[in-house]
Tab-separated table of C-alpha atoms in Angstrom:
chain	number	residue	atom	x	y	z
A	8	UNK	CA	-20.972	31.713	-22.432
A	9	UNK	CA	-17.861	31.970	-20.357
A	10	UNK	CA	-19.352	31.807	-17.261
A	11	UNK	CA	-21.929	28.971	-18.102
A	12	UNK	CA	-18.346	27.097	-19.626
A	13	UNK	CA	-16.835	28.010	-15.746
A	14	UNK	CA	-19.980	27.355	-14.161
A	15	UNK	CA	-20.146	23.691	-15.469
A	16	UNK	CA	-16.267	23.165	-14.994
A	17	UNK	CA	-17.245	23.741	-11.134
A	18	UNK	CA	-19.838	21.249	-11.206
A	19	UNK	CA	-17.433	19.121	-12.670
A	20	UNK	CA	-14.566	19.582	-10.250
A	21	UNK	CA	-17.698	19.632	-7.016
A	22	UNK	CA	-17.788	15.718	-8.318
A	23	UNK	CA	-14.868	15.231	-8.711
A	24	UNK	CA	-13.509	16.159	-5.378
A	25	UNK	CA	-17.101	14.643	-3.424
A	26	UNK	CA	-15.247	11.100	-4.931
A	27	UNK	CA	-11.725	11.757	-5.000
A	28	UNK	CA	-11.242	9.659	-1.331
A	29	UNK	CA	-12.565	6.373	-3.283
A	30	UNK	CA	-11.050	6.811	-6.861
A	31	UNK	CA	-7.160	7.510	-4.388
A	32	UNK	CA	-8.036	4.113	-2.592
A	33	UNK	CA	-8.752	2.153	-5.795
A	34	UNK	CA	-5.499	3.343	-7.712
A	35	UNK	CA	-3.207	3.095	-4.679
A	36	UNK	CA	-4.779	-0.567	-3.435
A	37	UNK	CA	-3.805	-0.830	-7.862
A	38	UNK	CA	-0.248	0.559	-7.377
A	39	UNK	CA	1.349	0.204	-4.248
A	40	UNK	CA	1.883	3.645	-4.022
A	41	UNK	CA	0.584	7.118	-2.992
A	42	UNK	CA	2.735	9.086	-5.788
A	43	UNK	CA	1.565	6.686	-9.002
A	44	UNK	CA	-1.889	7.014	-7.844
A	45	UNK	CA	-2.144	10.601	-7.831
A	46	UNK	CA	-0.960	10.228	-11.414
A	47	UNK	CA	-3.703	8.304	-12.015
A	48	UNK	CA	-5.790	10.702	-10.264
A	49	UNK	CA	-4.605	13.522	-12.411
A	50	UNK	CA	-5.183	11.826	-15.966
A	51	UNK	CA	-8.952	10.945	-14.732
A	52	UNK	CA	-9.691	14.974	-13.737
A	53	UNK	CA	-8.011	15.596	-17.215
A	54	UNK	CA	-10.341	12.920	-18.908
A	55	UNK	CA	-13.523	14.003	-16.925
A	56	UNK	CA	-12.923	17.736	-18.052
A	57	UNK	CA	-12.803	16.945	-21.214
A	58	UNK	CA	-15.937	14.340	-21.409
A	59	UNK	CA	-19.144	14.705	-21.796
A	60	UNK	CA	-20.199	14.955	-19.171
A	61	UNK	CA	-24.117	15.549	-20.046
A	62	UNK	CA	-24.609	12.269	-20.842
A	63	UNK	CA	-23.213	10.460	-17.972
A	64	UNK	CA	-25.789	9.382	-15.628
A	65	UNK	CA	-23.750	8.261	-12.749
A	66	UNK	CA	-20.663	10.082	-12.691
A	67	UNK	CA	-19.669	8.325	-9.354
A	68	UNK	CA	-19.171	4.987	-11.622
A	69	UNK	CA	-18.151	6.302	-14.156
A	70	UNK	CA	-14.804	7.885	-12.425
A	71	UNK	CA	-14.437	4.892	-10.810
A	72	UNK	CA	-14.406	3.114	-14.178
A	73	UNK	CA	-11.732	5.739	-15.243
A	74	UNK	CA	-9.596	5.227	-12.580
A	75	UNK	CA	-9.694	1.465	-12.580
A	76	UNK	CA	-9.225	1.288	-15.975
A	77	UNK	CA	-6.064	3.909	-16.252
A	78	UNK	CA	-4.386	1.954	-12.615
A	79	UNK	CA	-4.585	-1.145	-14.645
A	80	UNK	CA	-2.407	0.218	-17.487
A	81	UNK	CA	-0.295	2.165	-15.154
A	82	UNK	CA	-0.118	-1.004	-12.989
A	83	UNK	CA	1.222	-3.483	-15.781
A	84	UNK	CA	4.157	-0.454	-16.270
A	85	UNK	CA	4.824	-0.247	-12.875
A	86	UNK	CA	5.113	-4.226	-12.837
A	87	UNK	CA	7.590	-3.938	-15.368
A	88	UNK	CA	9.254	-1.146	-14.049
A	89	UNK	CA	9.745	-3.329	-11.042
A	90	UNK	CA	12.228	-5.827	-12.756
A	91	UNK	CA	14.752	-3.476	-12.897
A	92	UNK	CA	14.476	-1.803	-9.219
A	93	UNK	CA	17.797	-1.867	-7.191
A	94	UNK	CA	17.052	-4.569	-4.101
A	95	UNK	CA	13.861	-5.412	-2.694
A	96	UNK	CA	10.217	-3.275	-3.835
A	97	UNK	CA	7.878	-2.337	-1.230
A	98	UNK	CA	4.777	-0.505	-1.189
A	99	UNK	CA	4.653	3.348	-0.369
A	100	UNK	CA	3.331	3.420	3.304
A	101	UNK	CA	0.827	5.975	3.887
A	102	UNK	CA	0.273	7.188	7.145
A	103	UNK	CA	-3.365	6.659	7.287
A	104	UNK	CA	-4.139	9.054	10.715
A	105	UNK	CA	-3.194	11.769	8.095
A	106	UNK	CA	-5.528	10.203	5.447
A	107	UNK	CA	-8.372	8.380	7.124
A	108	UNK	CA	-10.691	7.973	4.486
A	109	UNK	CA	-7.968	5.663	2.581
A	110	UNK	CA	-9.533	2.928	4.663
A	111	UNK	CA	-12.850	4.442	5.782
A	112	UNK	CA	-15.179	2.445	3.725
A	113	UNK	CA	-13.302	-0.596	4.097
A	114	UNK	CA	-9.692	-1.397	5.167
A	115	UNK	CA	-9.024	-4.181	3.082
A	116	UNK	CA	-6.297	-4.394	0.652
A	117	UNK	CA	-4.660	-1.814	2.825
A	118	UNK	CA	-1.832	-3.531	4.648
A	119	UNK	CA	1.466	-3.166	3.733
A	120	UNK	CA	1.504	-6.980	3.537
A	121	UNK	CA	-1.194	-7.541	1.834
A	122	UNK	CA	0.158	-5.052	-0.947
A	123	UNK	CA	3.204	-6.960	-1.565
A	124	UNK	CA	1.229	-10.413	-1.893
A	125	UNK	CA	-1.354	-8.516	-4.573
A	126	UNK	CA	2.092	-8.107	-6.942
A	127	UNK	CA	1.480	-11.659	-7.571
A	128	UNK	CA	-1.675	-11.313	-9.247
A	129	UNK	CA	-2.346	-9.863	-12.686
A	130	UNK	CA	-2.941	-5.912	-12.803
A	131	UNK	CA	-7.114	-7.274	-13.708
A	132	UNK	CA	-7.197	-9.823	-10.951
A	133	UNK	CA	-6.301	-7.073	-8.918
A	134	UNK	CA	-8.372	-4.616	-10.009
A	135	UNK	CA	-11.218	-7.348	-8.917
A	136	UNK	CA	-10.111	-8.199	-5.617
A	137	UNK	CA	-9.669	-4.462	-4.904
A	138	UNK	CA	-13.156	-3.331	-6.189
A	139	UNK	CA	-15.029	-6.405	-4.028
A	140	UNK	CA	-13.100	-6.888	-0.899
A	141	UNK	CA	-12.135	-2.885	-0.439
A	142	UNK	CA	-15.353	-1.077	-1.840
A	143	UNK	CA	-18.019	-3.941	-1.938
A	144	UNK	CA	-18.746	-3.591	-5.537
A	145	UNK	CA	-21.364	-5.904	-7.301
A	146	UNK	CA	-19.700	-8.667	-9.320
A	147	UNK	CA	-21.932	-7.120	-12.599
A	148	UNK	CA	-20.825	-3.320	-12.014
A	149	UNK	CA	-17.065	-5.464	-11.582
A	150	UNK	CA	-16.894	-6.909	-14.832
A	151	UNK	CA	-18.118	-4.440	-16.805
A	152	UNK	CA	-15.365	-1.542	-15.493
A	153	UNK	CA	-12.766	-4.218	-16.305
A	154	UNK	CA	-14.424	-5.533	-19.337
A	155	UNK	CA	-15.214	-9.333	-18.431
A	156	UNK	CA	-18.075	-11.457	-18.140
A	157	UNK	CA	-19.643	-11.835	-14.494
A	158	UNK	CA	-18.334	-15.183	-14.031
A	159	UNK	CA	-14.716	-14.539	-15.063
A	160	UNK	CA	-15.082	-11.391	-12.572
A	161	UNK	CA	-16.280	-13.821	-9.847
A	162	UNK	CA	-13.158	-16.367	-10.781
A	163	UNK	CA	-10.528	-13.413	-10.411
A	164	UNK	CA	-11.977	-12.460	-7.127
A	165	UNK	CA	-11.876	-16.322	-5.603
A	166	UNK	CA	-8.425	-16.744	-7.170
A	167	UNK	CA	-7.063	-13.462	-4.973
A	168	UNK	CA	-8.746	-14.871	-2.402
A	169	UNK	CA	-7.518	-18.413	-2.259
A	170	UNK	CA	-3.660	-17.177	-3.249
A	171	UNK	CA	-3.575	-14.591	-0.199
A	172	UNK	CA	-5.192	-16.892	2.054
A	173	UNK	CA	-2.695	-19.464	1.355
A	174	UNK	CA	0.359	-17.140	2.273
A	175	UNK	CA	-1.330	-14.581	4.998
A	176	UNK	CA	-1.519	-15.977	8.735
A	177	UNK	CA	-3.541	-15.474	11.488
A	178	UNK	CA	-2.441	-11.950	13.384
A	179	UNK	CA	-1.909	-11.009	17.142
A	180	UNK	CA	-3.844	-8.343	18.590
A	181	UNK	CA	-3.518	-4.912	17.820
A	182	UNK	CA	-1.718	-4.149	21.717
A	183	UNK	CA	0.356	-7.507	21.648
A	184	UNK	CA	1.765	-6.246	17.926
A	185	UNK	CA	2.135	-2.211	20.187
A	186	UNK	CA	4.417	-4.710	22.499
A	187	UNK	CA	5.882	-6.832	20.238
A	188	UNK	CA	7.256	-3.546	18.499
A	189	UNK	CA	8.579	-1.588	21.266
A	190	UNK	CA	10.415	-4.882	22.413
A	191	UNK	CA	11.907	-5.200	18.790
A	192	UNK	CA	12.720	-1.608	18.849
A	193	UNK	CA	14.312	-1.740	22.136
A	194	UNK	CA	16.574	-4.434	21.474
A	195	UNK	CA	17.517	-3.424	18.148
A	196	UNK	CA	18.566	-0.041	19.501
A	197	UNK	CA	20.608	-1.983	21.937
A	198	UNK	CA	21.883	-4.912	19.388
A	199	UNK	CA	21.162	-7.492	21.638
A	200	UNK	CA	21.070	-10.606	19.592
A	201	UNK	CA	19.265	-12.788	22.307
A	202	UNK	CA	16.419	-10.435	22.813
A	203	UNK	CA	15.899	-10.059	19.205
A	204	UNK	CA	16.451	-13.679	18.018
A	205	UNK	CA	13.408	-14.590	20.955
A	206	UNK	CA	11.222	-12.222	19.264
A	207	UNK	CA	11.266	-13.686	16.022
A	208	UNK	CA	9.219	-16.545	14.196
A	209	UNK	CA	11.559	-19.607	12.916
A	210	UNK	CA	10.488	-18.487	9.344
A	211	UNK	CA	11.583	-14.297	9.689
A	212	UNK	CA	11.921	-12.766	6.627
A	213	UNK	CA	13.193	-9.093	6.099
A	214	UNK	CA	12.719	-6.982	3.486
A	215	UNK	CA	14.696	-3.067	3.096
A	216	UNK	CA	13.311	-0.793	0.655
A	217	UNK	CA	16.238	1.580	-0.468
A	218	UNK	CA	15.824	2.118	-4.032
A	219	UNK	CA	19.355	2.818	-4.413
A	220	UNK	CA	19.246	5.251	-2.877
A	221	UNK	CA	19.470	4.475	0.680
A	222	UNK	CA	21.559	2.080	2.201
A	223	UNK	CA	19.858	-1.117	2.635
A	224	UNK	CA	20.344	-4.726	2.466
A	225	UNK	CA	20.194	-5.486	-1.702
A	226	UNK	CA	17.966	-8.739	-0.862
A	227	UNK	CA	15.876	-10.459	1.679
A	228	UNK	CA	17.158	-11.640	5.062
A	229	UNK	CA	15.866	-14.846	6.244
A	230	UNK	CA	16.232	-16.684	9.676
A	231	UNK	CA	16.343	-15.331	13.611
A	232	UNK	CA	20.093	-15.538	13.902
A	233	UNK	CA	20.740	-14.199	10.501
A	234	UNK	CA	18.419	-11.435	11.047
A	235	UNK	CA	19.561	-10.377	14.374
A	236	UNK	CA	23.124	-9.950	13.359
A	237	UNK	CA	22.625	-7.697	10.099
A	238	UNK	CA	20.656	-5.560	12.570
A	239	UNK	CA	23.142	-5.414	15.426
A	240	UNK	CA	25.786	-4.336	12.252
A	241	UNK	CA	23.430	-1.577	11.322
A	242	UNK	CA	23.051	-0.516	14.807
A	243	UNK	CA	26.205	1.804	15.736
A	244	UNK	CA	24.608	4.099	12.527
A	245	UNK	CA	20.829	3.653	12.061
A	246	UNK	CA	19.723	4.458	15.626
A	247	UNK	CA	21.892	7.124	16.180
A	248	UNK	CA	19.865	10.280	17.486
A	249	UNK	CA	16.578	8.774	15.719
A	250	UNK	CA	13.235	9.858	16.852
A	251	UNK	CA	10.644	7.271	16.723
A	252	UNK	CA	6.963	7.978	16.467
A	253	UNK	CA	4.458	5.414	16.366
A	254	UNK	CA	1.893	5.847	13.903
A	255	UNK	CA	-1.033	3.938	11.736
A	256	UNK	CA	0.646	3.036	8.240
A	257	UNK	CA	-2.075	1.866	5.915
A	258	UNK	CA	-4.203	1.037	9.128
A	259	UNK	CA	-1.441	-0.714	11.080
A	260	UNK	CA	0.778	0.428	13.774
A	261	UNK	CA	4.168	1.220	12.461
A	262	UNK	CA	7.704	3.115	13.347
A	263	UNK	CA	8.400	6.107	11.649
A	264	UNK	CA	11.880	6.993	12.353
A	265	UNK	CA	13.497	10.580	12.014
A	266	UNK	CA	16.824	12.472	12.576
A	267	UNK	CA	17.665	16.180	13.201
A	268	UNK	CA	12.905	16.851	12.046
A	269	UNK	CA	13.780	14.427	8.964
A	270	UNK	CA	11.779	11.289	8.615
A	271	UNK	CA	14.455	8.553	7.483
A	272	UNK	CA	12.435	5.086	7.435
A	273	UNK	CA	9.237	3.675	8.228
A	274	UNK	CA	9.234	0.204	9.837
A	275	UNK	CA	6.223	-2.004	10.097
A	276	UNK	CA	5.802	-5.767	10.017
A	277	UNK	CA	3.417	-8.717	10.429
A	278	UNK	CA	3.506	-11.512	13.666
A	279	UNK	CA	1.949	-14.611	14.549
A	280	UNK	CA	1.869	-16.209	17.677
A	281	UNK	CA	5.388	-17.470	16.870
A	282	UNK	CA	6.721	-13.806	16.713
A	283	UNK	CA	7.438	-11.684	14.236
A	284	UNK	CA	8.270	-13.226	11.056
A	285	UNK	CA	8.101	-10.200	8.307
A	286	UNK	CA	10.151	-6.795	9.163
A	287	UNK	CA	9.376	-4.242	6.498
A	288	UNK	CA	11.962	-1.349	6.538
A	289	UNK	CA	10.873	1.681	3.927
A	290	UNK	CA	14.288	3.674	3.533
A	291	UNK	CA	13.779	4.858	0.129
A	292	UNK	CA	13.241	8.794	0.603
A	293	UNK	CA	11.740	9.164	-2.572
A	294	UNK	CA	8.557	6.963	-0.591
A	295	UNK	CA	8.159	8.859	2.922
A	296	UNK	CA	6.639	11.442	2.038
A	297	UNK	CA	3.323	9.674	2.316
A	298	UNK	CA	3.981	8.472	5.542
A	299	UNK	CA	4.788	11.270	7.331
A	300	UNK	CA	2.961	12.293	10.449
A	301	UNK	CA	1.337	15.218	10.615
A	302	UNK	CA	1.131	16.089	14.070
């Protein structure tokens, strides 16, 4: 009996592990970030262990279903844990060369841009956006893992839509963003206001993740001159001996920046043909690990 019971746990965890790539990318596209999802993760192999598991004929949905289901609840506590973070929230940036099956299927819902705008929609709008514009999932398998009718499922998905169409703007190419980086790098090492106030969009905005933790601006910076000069104060300390490594964070080219082998921020941001005009600076420690390359 014992090894029939072990035999079958195998089978169980062979499943589990085939779709463990897709259930990560649905709760982290849910949550923002790598360490709540594998929470998620956990309480699904728990659940699955302890289902049964005869009777399931597609086990594949159903673990999605599981996952979705739990990253909505854990994504309306996260919301609220939100309210009371010290300065601004960002999303955990995962260094997807580590990880590239996060966006393998589809890379949507991925950015670290995209993230923030998706904490604007409810935790089941979400979870419908995610579902049909990162994994291609039929509006009827949608609304019945988040318990809706077809057309309310289709609604939530247009409403995503039209909200992060109306904020997101049309990008530069993937080598003008590698130059438009090592310029902003170069000049921020240097605190040279003119250089960095040319290679910003009228409408900058910066946001510093620090949790606390880690010194960073407590709210957003907004403006080219504004911008440049809380950089050029942070210079004489922040680029001291820092090693910078460029990197894919959740699919885009980023900065990861590191002192004496430890990683002490991850920079990214978004550009137009204006310049940039959103600096994302990760500080937090407690949300690196993720983004660490692993050489």
């Amino acid at each position: 009996m014992e090894e029939s019971g072990s035999a079958t746990l195998d089978d169980a965890a062979e499943v589990f592990a085939q779709v463990r790539p897709r259930l990560f990318g649905i709760a982290y596209r849910m949550l923002g970030s790598a360490a709540d999802a594998e929470d998620v993760l956990q309480e699904v192999w728990l659940r699955w262990q302890k289902a049964d598991r005869s009777v399931v004929e597609n086990p594949a949905a159903y673990l999605a279903t599981t996952t979705t289901r739990q990253a909505i609840n854990a994504t309306r506590t996260a919301y609220a844990r939100r309210e009371t973070y010290i300065g601004p929230w960002l999303p955990e940036p995962v260094d997807t060369t580590a990880d590239p099956q996060l966006g393998a299927e589809r890379a949507a819902a991925l950015e670290v841009a995209v993230l923030m705008l998706l904490e604007k929609l409810t935790p089941t709008e979400r979870a419908a956006y995610v579902l049909r514009e990162a994994f291609d999932y039929p509006y009827s398998q949608i609304a019945e893992i988040i318990q809706t009718t077809e057309v309310t499922a289709r609604q939530y998905v247009s409403r995503a839509r039209k909200h992060l169409a109306a904020e997101k703007r049309k990008p530069v190419s993937e080598a003008e963003r590698k130059k438009l980086l090592a310029a902003f790098l170069a000049a921020a090492q240097a605190g040279d206001l003119p250089a960095l106030e040319q290679l910003f969009a009228s409408d900058v905005v910066s946001y510093s993740d620090g949790g606390g933790v880690a010194r960073a601006a407590r709210s957003a910076i907004f403006g080219p001159a504004t911008l440049a000069k809380v950089i050029r104060a942070y210079q004489p300390f922040f680029w001291t001996d820092a090693d910078i490594v460029f990197t894919q964070v959740n699919g885009e080219l980023a900065a990861v920046l590191s002192r004496n082998g430890a990683v002490y921020g991850v920079i990214s941001f978004t550009s137009t043909e204006d310049g940039i005009d959103k600096i994302l600076w990760m500080l937090n420690p407690g949300k690196l690990t993720a983004a660490l390359p692993t050489d």
